[in-house]
Amino acid sequence: MLKFPENFLWGAATAAHQVEGNNTNSDWWTKEHASGTPIVEPSLDAADSFHRYPEDMRLLADAGLTAYRFSLEWARIEPERGRVSQAMLDHYRRMIDTALDHGLDPVITLLHFTVPQWMHEAGFWHNPESPELFARYTESVLPILQTGVRTVCTINEPNIAAMLAGAEDESSLAADGGLPAPDPVVAERLLEAHRRSREILSTVPGIRSGWTVATQDFQSSGEQGADEALRDYGYVRDDWYLEASRGDDFVGVQAYTRTRIGPNGPLPLAAGTETTLTGWEYYPDAAAHGIRAAWELSGGIPILVTENGIATADDGRRIDYTRDSLRAIHGAIEDGIDVRGYLHWSALDNYEWASGYAPTFGLIAVDRKTFARTPKPSLHWLGSVAARNALDVG
Ligand code: BGC
């Protein structure tokens, strides 16, 4: 039995656009419906969690989990620039209360990729005003974060957000041939937005805030020139964001796979490599590697694994992946790294952005027509790890 630290958070994560459905006022909805889009299908009703979140949370709590990470949708809260919807704030406060009623610690993300369509039209993160717009949005949600909320993630995967802004189209994210270079101006804007948001959040006693970084576990192939290529490739895509989190209350680590880098950049997977439904290498050590990098580059701030998981139709393989990942995470904790929790991606099968609904990451299956939820064995498995606060590796 591998024991985890006291008060370790055990949970699952989602993002508003991927599960709520009908996020019609967001930039993504517009992109999904644009002609010639590389996005394979639109999100439409998603998992209808906008209405069914009480059931989602009950299933997680019944299984034994103690935390639920979900995001607030800016496009709903500020549907028009400067106009804040009280009804939507009330909705998200009800979500927080429902989590608390179920004994789930709500881990709130303020921005998970999507922005209101008006913000996109105003230049997105290229707009010099964007940090100010995000700061005002943070202020508008402050009233619903006053009680019961201990952890707030400002911006989800700013490194991927900066790459998306640098990409000509969103499909580049799905390609295995390496990610587009992040836009450095956007990166600075996101950092400024994050810092301003944190300053505002710090006025609420008891809230700890940070951003969540996609740690991509870039590894050198060891060939001549590969180490230099790794430094150039990895610094702007990962390390810069982890270094920038120095001084924050925590940093979120989000890890799925690794990418091997040769002298000319990312290498294709070797023939015979086991891959998942997203085409990524099955690589359960990714989270522990992300934790170690985050700890070193952030100067030792607390770490929360805010996403880790696998897109697979084989739920037994999901359990294998998660067990091996947790074993490696436990090793990092044994080495003295301050890891505060593990939030699996994802609570539900959901809308995987440009790849649509085919890659299933959920601990809970969702019927696409009836929205009926069916917990998978992996949910019970993770819940029992949570209940024991220990991993059985016997
Ligand atoms: C994102 C999620 C996404 C997951 C799997 C992360 O990049 O935060 O929104 O669904 O990874 O691709």
Coordinates of C-alpha atoms and ligand atoms in Angstrom, one line a residue:
M1 CA 0.0 0.0 0.0
L2 CA 1.4 3.4 -1.0
K3 CA 0.0 6.0 1.5
F4 CA -0.7 9.5 0.2
P5 CA -0.3 12.6 2.4
E6 CA -3.1 13.6 4.8
N7 CA -5.8 15.8 3.2
F8 CA -4.7 14.8 -0.3
L9 CA -7.5 15.8 -2.7
W10 CA -8.9 13.0 -4.9
G11 CA -11.1 14.2 -7.7
A12 CA -12.0 14.5 -11.3
A13 CA -12.1 17.4 -13.7
T14 CA -14.2 18.8 -16.5
A15 CA -14.4 22.1 -18.5
A16 CA -17.6 24.0 -19.1
H17 CA -17.6 23.9 -22.9
Q18 CA -16.8 20.2 -23.0
V19 CA -19.7 19.1 -20.9
E20 CA -22.4 21.8 -20.5
G21 CA -23.8 22.0 -24.0
N22 CA -25.1 24.9 -26.0
N23 CA -22.4 27.3 -25.2
T24 CA -23.6 29.3 -28.1
N25 CA -22.1 32.7 -27.2
S26 CA -18.5 31.4 -27.1
D27 CA -15.8 31.7 -29.7
W28 CA -15.6 27.9 -30.0
W29 CA -19.3 27.5 -30.9
T30 CA -18.7 30.0 -33.7
K31 CA -15.6 28.0 -34.9
E32 CA -17.4 24.7 -34.7
H33 CA -20.1 26.0 -37.0
A34 CA -17.8 27.8 -39.5
S35 CA -17.7 26.4 -43.0
G36 CA -14.5 24.5 -43.8
T37 CA -13.6 24.0 -40.2
P38 CA -11.2 21.2 -39.4
I39 CA -13.2 20.6 -36.2
V40 CA -14.7 17.2 -36.8
E41 CA -18.1 17.9 -35.2
P42 CA -19.8 20.6 -33.2
S43 CA -20.3 20.3 -29.4
L44 CA -24.1 20.9 -29.5
D45 CA -25.7 19.5 -26.3
A46 CA -22.4 18.1 -25.0
A47 CA -23.2 16.0 -21.9
D48 CA -25.9 18.5 -20.9
S49 CA -24.1 19.0 -17.6
F50 CA -25.4 22.5 -17.6
H51 CA -28.6 20.9 -16.3
R52 CA -27.3 17.6 -15.1
Y53 CA -24.4 18.7 -12.9
P54 CA -26.1 17.5 -9.6
E55 CA -26.1 14.0 -11.0
D56 CA -22.5 14.2 -12.1
M57 CA -21.4 15.4 -8.7
R58 CA -23.4 12.8 -6.9
L59 CA -21.8 10.0 -8.9
L60 CA -18.3 11.3 -8.1
A61 CA -19.1 11.7 -4.4
D62 CA -20.8 8.3 -4.1
A63 CA -17.7 6.7 -5.6
G64 CA -15.6 8.2 -2.8
L65 CA -14.0 11.2 -4.5
T66 CA -13.4 14.4 -2.5
A67 CA -13.0 17.1 -5.2
Y68 CA -14.5 18.2 -8.4
R69 CA -12.7 20.6 -10.8
F70 CA -15.0 22.5 -13.1
S71 CA -14.9 25.8 -15.0
L72 CA -17.0 28.9 -15.0
E73 CA -18.0 30.0 -18.6
W74 CA -17.1 33.6 -19.3
A75 CA -19.3 33.6 -22.4
R76 CA -22.3 32.9 -20.2
I77 CA -21.4 35.2 -17.4
E78 CA -20.5 38.2 -19.6
P79 CA -22.6 37.6 -22.7
E80 CA -22.0 41.1 -23.9
R81 CA -19.0 43.2 -23.0
G82 CA -19.6 44.9 -19.7
R83 CA -23.0 43.2 -19.1
V84 CA -22.8 40.6 -16.3
S85 CA -25.6 38.0 -16.0
Q86 CA -26.7 37.6 -12.4
A87 CA -28.7 34.5 -13.3
M88 CA -25.5 32.8 -14.6
L89 CA -23.6 33.8 -11.5
D90 CA -26.4 32.3 -9.5
H91 CA -26.1 29.1 -11.6
Y92 CA -22.4 28.7 -10.9
R93 CA -22.9 29.5 -7.2
R94 CA -25.5 26.7 -7.1
M95 CA -22.8 24.4 -8.6
I96 CA -20.4 25.4 -5.9
D97 CA -23.0 24.7 -3.2
T98 CA -24.0 21.4 -4.8
A99 CA -20.3 20.3 -4.7
L100 CA -20.0 21.4 -1.1
D101 CA -23.3 19.6 -0.2
H102 CA -21.7 16.4 -1.6
G103 CA -18.5 16.8 0.3
L104 CA -16.6 17.7 -2.9
D105 CA -14.0 20.4 -2.6
P106 CA -14.8 22.7 -5.6
V107 CA -11.7 23.5 -7.7
I108 CA -12.8 26.3 -9.9
T109 CA -11.2 27.2 -13.3
L110 CA -12.0 30.7 -14.4
L111 CA -11.0 30.2 -18.1
H112 CA -10.8 26.9 -19.9
F113 CA -9.8 27.9 -23.4
T114 CA -13.2 29.4 -24.5
V115 CA -13.9 33.1 -24.5
P116 CA -17.1 35.1 -25.3
Q117 CA -17.5 35.7 -29.0
W118 CA -17.3 39.5 -28.4
M119 CA -13.9 39.0 -26.8
H120 CA -12.7 37.0 -29.8
E121 CA -13.9 39.7 -32.1
A122 CA -12.2 42.3 -30.0
G123 CA -8.8 40.6 -30.9
F124 CA -8.7 37.7 -28.5
W125 CA -5.4 37.5 -26.5
H126 CA -3.8 39.7 -29.3
N127 CA -5.8 42.6 -27.9
P128 CA -3.6 44.7 -25.5
E129 CA -6.7 45.2 -23.4
S130 CA -7.2 41.5 -22.9
P131 CA -5.6 41.3 -19.4
E132 CA -7.9 44.1 -18.3
L133 CA -10.9 42.3 -19.7
F134 CA -9.9 39.2 -17.9
A135 CA -9.3 41.2 -14.7
R136 CA -12.8 42.6 -14.9
Y137 CA -14.3 39.2 -15.5
T138 CA -12.5 38.0 -12.4
E139 CA -14.0 40.8 -10.4
S140 CA -17.4 40.0 -11.7
V141 CA -17.2 36.4 -10.4
L142 CA -15.7 37.4 -7.1
P143 CA -19.1 37.5 -5.3
I144 CA -19.7 33.8 -5.9
L145 CA -16.3 32.8 -4.6
Q146 CA -16.5 34.3 -1.2
T147 CA -17.3 31.2 0.8
G148 CA -16.4 27.5 0.5
V149 CA -13.9 27.9 -2.4
R150 CA -10.3 27.2 -1.5
T151 CA -8.7 26.6 -4.9
V152 CA -9.0 28.7 -8.1
C153 CA -7.2 28.0 -11.4
T154 CA -7.1 31.3 -13.3
I155 CA -6.2 30.2 -16.8
N156 CA -6.2 26.6 -18.1
E157 CA -3.1 25.6 -20.1
P158 CA -1.9 29.1 -21.0
N159 CA 0.9 27.3 -23.0
I160 CA -1.7 25.6 -25.2
A161 CA -3.8 28.8 -25.4
A162 CA -0.7 30.6 -26.7
M163 CA -0.1 27.9 -29.3
L164 CA -3.8 28.0 -30.3
A165 CA -3.5 31.7 -30.8
G166 CA -0.3 31.1 -32.9
A167 CA -1.9 28.3 -34.9
E168 CA -3.6 28.9 -38.2
D169 CA -6.3 26.5 -37.2
E170 CA -7.3 24.4 -34.2
S171 CA -6.6 21.1 -36.0
S172 CA -2.9 21.6 -35.4
L173 CA -3.5 20.6 -31.8
A174 CA -4.7 17.2 -32.9
A175 CA -1.7 16.5 -35.2
D176 CA 1.1 14.3 -33.9
G177 CA 3.7 16.2 -35.8
G178 CA 4.4 18.6 -32.9
L179 CA 2.5 21.7 -31.8
P180 CA 2.7 25.1 -33.4
A181 CA 5.0 27.7 -31.8
P182 CA 3.2 29.7 -29.1
D183 CA 2.7 33.4 -29.8
P184 CA 5.1 35.2 -27.5
V185 CA 3.0 38.3 -27.3
V186 CA 0.0 36.2 -26.4
A187 CA 2.1 34.4 -23.8
E188 CA 2.9 37.8 -22.1
R189 CA -0.7 38.8 -22.2
L190 CA -1.9 35.6 -20.6
L191 CA 0.7 36.0 -17.9
E192 CA -0.4 39.6 -17.2
A193 CA -4.0 38.4 -17.2
H194 CA -3.1 35.6 -14.7
R195 CA -1.2 38.0 -12.4
R196 CA -4.0 40.6 -12.4
S197 CA -6.6 37.9 -11.7
R198 CA -4.5 36.5 -8.9
E199 CA -4.2 39.9 -7.3
I200 CA -8.0 40.3 -7.3
L201 CA -8.5 36.7 -6.0
S202 CA -6.0 37.3 -3.2
T203 CA -8.6 39.7 -1.6
V204 CA -10.7 36.7 -0.7
P205 CA -9.4 35.1 2.4
G206 CA -8.8 31.4 2.1
I207 CA -8.5 31.3 -1.8
R208 CA -5.3 29.9 -3.2
S209 CA -4.8 30.6 -6.9
G210 CA -2.5 29.5 -9.7
W211 CA -2.6 28.5 -13.3
T212 CA -2.5 25.0 -14.8
V213 CA 0.2 24.1 -17.3
A214 CA 0.2 21.4 -19.9
T215 CA 3.4 19.7 -19.0
Q216 CA 4.3 17.9 -22.2
D217 CA 7.3 15.8 -21.0
F218 CA 9.6 16.6 -23.9
Q219 CA 12.5 14.2 -23.9
S220 CA 15.8 14.2 -25.8
S221 CA 16.4 11.2 -28.1
G222 CA 20.0 11.4 -27.1
E223 CA 21.1 11.9 -30.7
Q224 CA 23.7 14.5 -31.6
G225 CA 22.1 17.9 -31.3
A226 CA 18.9 16.6 -29.6
D227 CA 19.6 18.2 -26.2
E228 CA 19.9 21.7 -27.8
A229 CA 16.8 21.1 -29.9
L230 CA 15.0 20.0 -26.7
R231 CA 16.0 23.2 -24.9
D232 CA 14.8 25.4 -27.8
Y233 CA 11.6 23.5 -28.3
G234 CA 10.6 22.9 -24.7
Y235 CA 11.5 26.2 -23.1
V236 CA 8.9 28.3 -25.0
R237 CA 6.2 25.6 -24.8
D238 CA 6.5 24.4 -21.2
D239 CA 9.3 25.7 -19.0
W240 CA 8.6 29.4 -19.4
Y241 CA 5.1 28.9 -18.0
L242 CA 6.4 26.8 -15.0
E243 CA 9.1 29.4 -14.2
A244 CA 6.4 32.2 -14.4
S245 CA 4.4 30.4 -11.7
R246 CA 7.1 31.2 -9.1
G247 CA 5.5 32.9 -6.1
D248 CA 2.0 31.6 -7.0
D249 CA 0.0 29.6 -4.3
F250 CA 0.3 26.5 -6.4
V251 CA 0.8 25.3 -10.0
G252 CA -1.5 22.8 -11.8
V253 CA 0.2 20.0 -13.6
Q254 CA -1.7 18.5 -16.6
A255 CA -0.1 15.5 -18.2
Y256 CA -1.0 12.8 -20.6
T257 CA 2.0 11.6 -22.6
R258 CA 5.5 12.4 -23.6
T259 CA 7.1 13.8 -26.8
R260 CA 10.6 12.7 -27.9
I261 CA 12.7 15.3 -29.5
G262 CA 15.4 14.7 -32.0
P263 CA 17.9 17.1 -33.5
N264 CA 15.2 18.5 -35.8
G265 CA 12.3 18.5 -33.4
P266 CA 9.5 16.1 -32.4
L267 CA 10.0 12.5 -33.5
P268 CA 7.2 10.3 -34.8
L269 CA 6.3 7.4 -32.6
A270 CA 8.3 4.2 -33.2
A271 CA 6.4 1.4 -34.9
G272 CA 4.5 -0.8 -32.5
T273 CA 4.1 1.9 -29.8
E274 CA 0.9 1.6 -27.9
T275 CA -1.3 4.6 -28.6
T276 CA -4.6 5.9 -27.1
L277 CA -7.7 7.2 -28.9
T278 CA -6.1 10.6 -29.3
G279 CA -3.1 9.0 -31.0
W280 CA -0.8 9.8 -28.1
E281 CA 1.7 7.3 -26.7
Y282 CA 0.5 5.3 -23.7
Y283 CA 2.9 6.8 -21.1
P284 CA 1.8 6.8 -17.5
D285 CA 5.0 8.4 -16.2
A286 CA 4.0 11.7 -17.8
A287 CA 2.4 13.2 -14.7
A288 CA 5.3 12.4 -12.3
H289 CA 7.7 13.9 -14.9
G290 CA 5.5 17.0 -15.1
I291 CA 5.5 17.2 -11.3
R292 CA 9.3 17.0 -11.1
A293 CA 9.7 19.7 -13.8
A294 CA 7.1 22.0 -12.2
W295 CA 8.7 21.6 -8.7
E296 CA 12.2 22.5 -10.1
L297 CA 11.2 25.3 -12.4
S298 CA 8.7 27.0 -10.0
G299 CA 11.1 27.0 -7.1
G300 CA 9.2 24.5 -5.1
I301 CA 5.6 25.8 -4.9
P302 CA 2.8 23.3 -4.0
I303 CA 1.6 21.2 -6.9
L304 CA -1.9 20.0 -7.8
V305 CA -2.3 17.5 -10.6
T306 CA -5.3 19.2 -12.2
E307 CA -5.5 16.8 -15.2
N308 CA -4.2 13.3 -16.0
G309 CA -6.0 10.6 -17.9
I310 CA -6.3 8.6 -21.1
A311 CA -8.7 8.4 -24.0
T312 CA -9.5 4.8 -24.4
A313 CA -12.5 2.5 -25.0
D314 CA -10.8 -0.1 -22.8
D315 CA -11.6 0.9 -19.2
G316 CA -9.2 -1.7 -17.8
R317 CA -6.4 0.1 -19.6
R318 CA -7.6 3.4 -18.0
I319 CA -7.2 1.7 -14.6
D320 CA -3.7 0.4 -15.5
Y321 CA -2.7 3.9 -16.7
T322 CA -4.0 5.6 -13.6
R323 CA -2.4 3.1 -11.2
D324 CA 1.0 3.4 -12.9
S325 CA 0.6 7.2 -13.0
L326 CA -0.2 7.3 -9.3
R327 CA 2.6 5.0 -8.4
A328 CA 5.1 7.4 -10.1
I329 CA 3.4 10.4 -8.5
H330 CA 3.8 8.7 -5.1
G331 CA 7.5 8.4 -5.9
A332 CA 7.7 12.1 -6.4
I333 CA 6.0 12.7 -3.1
E334 CA 8.4 10.3 -1.4
D335 CA 11.2 12.5 -2.8
G336 CA 9.8 15.4 -0.9
I337 CA 7.8 17.1 -3.6
D338 CA 4.7 18.9 -2.2
V339 CA 1.8 17.4 -4.2
R340 CA -1.6 18.3 -2.8
G341 CA -4.0 16.3 -4.9
Y342 CA -4.9 14.3 -8.0
L343 CA -7.8 15.3 -10.3
H344 CA -8.4 12.8 -13.1
W345 CA -9.4 14.0 -16.6
S346 CA -12.2 13.5 -17.0
A347 CA -15.2 12.9 -14.9
L348 CA -17.3 12.3 -18.0
D349 CA -16.9 11.3 -21.6
N350 CA -17.0 14.7 -23.3
Y351 CA -16.3 17.0 -26.2
E352 CA -12.6 16.6 -27.0
W353 CA -12.3 19.9 -29.0
A354 CA -11.3 19.5 -32.6
S355 CA -11.5 15.7 -32.3
G356 CA -15.2 15.7 -31.3
Y357 CA -16.7 13.0 -29.1
A358 CA -14.8 9.9 -30.3
P359 CA -11.9 10.1 -27.7
T360 CA -13.4 8.9 -24.5
F361 CA -11.6 10.2 -21.4
G362 CA -14.4 9.7 -18.9
L363 CA -14.7 7.8 -15.6
I364 CA -18.4 8.0 -16.5
A365 CA -19.9 7.1 -19.9
V366 CA -22.6 9.4 -21.3
D367 CA -25.3 8.2 -23.7
R368 CA -25.2 10.8 -26.5
K369 CA -29.0 10.6 -27.1
T370 CA -30.5 10.2 -23.6
F371 CA -27.6 11.7 -21.6
A372 CA -27.8 8.7 -19.3
R373 CA -24.7 8.4 -17.1
T374 CA -23.1 5.0 -16.5
P375 CA -20.1 4.9 -14.2
K376 CA -17.3 2.8 -15.4
P377 CA -15.3 0.4 -13.2
S378 CA -12.4 3.0 -13.3
L379 CA -14.6 5.4 -11.3
H380 CA -15.1 2.9 -8.5
W381 CA -11.5 2.0 -8.7
L382 CA -10.3 5.6 -8.2
G383 CA -13.0 6.1 -5.6
S384 CA -11.6 3.2 -3.6
V385 CA -8.1 4.6 -3.8
A386 CA -9.5 7.9 -2.5
A387 CA -11.4 6.2 0.3
R388 CA -8.2 4.5 1.5
N389 CA -6.0 7.4 0.6
A390 CA -3.6 4.7 -0.5
L391 CA -2.8 2.8 -3.7
D392 CA -2.8 -0.9 -3.6
V393 CA 0.2 -2.1 -5.7
G394 CA 0.3 -5.6 -4.2
Ligands
BGC1 C1 -7.3 20.2 -21.7 C2 -8.6 19.5 -21.8 C3 -8.5 18.4 -22.8 C4 -7.5 17.4 -22.3 C5 -7.3 16.2 -23.3 C6 -6.1 19.3 -21.9 O1 -5.3 19.8 -22.9 O2 -7.2 21.1 -20.6 O3 -9.6 20.5 -22.1 O4 -9.8 17.8 -23.1 O5 -6.3 18.0 -22.2 O6 -6.9 16.6 -24.5

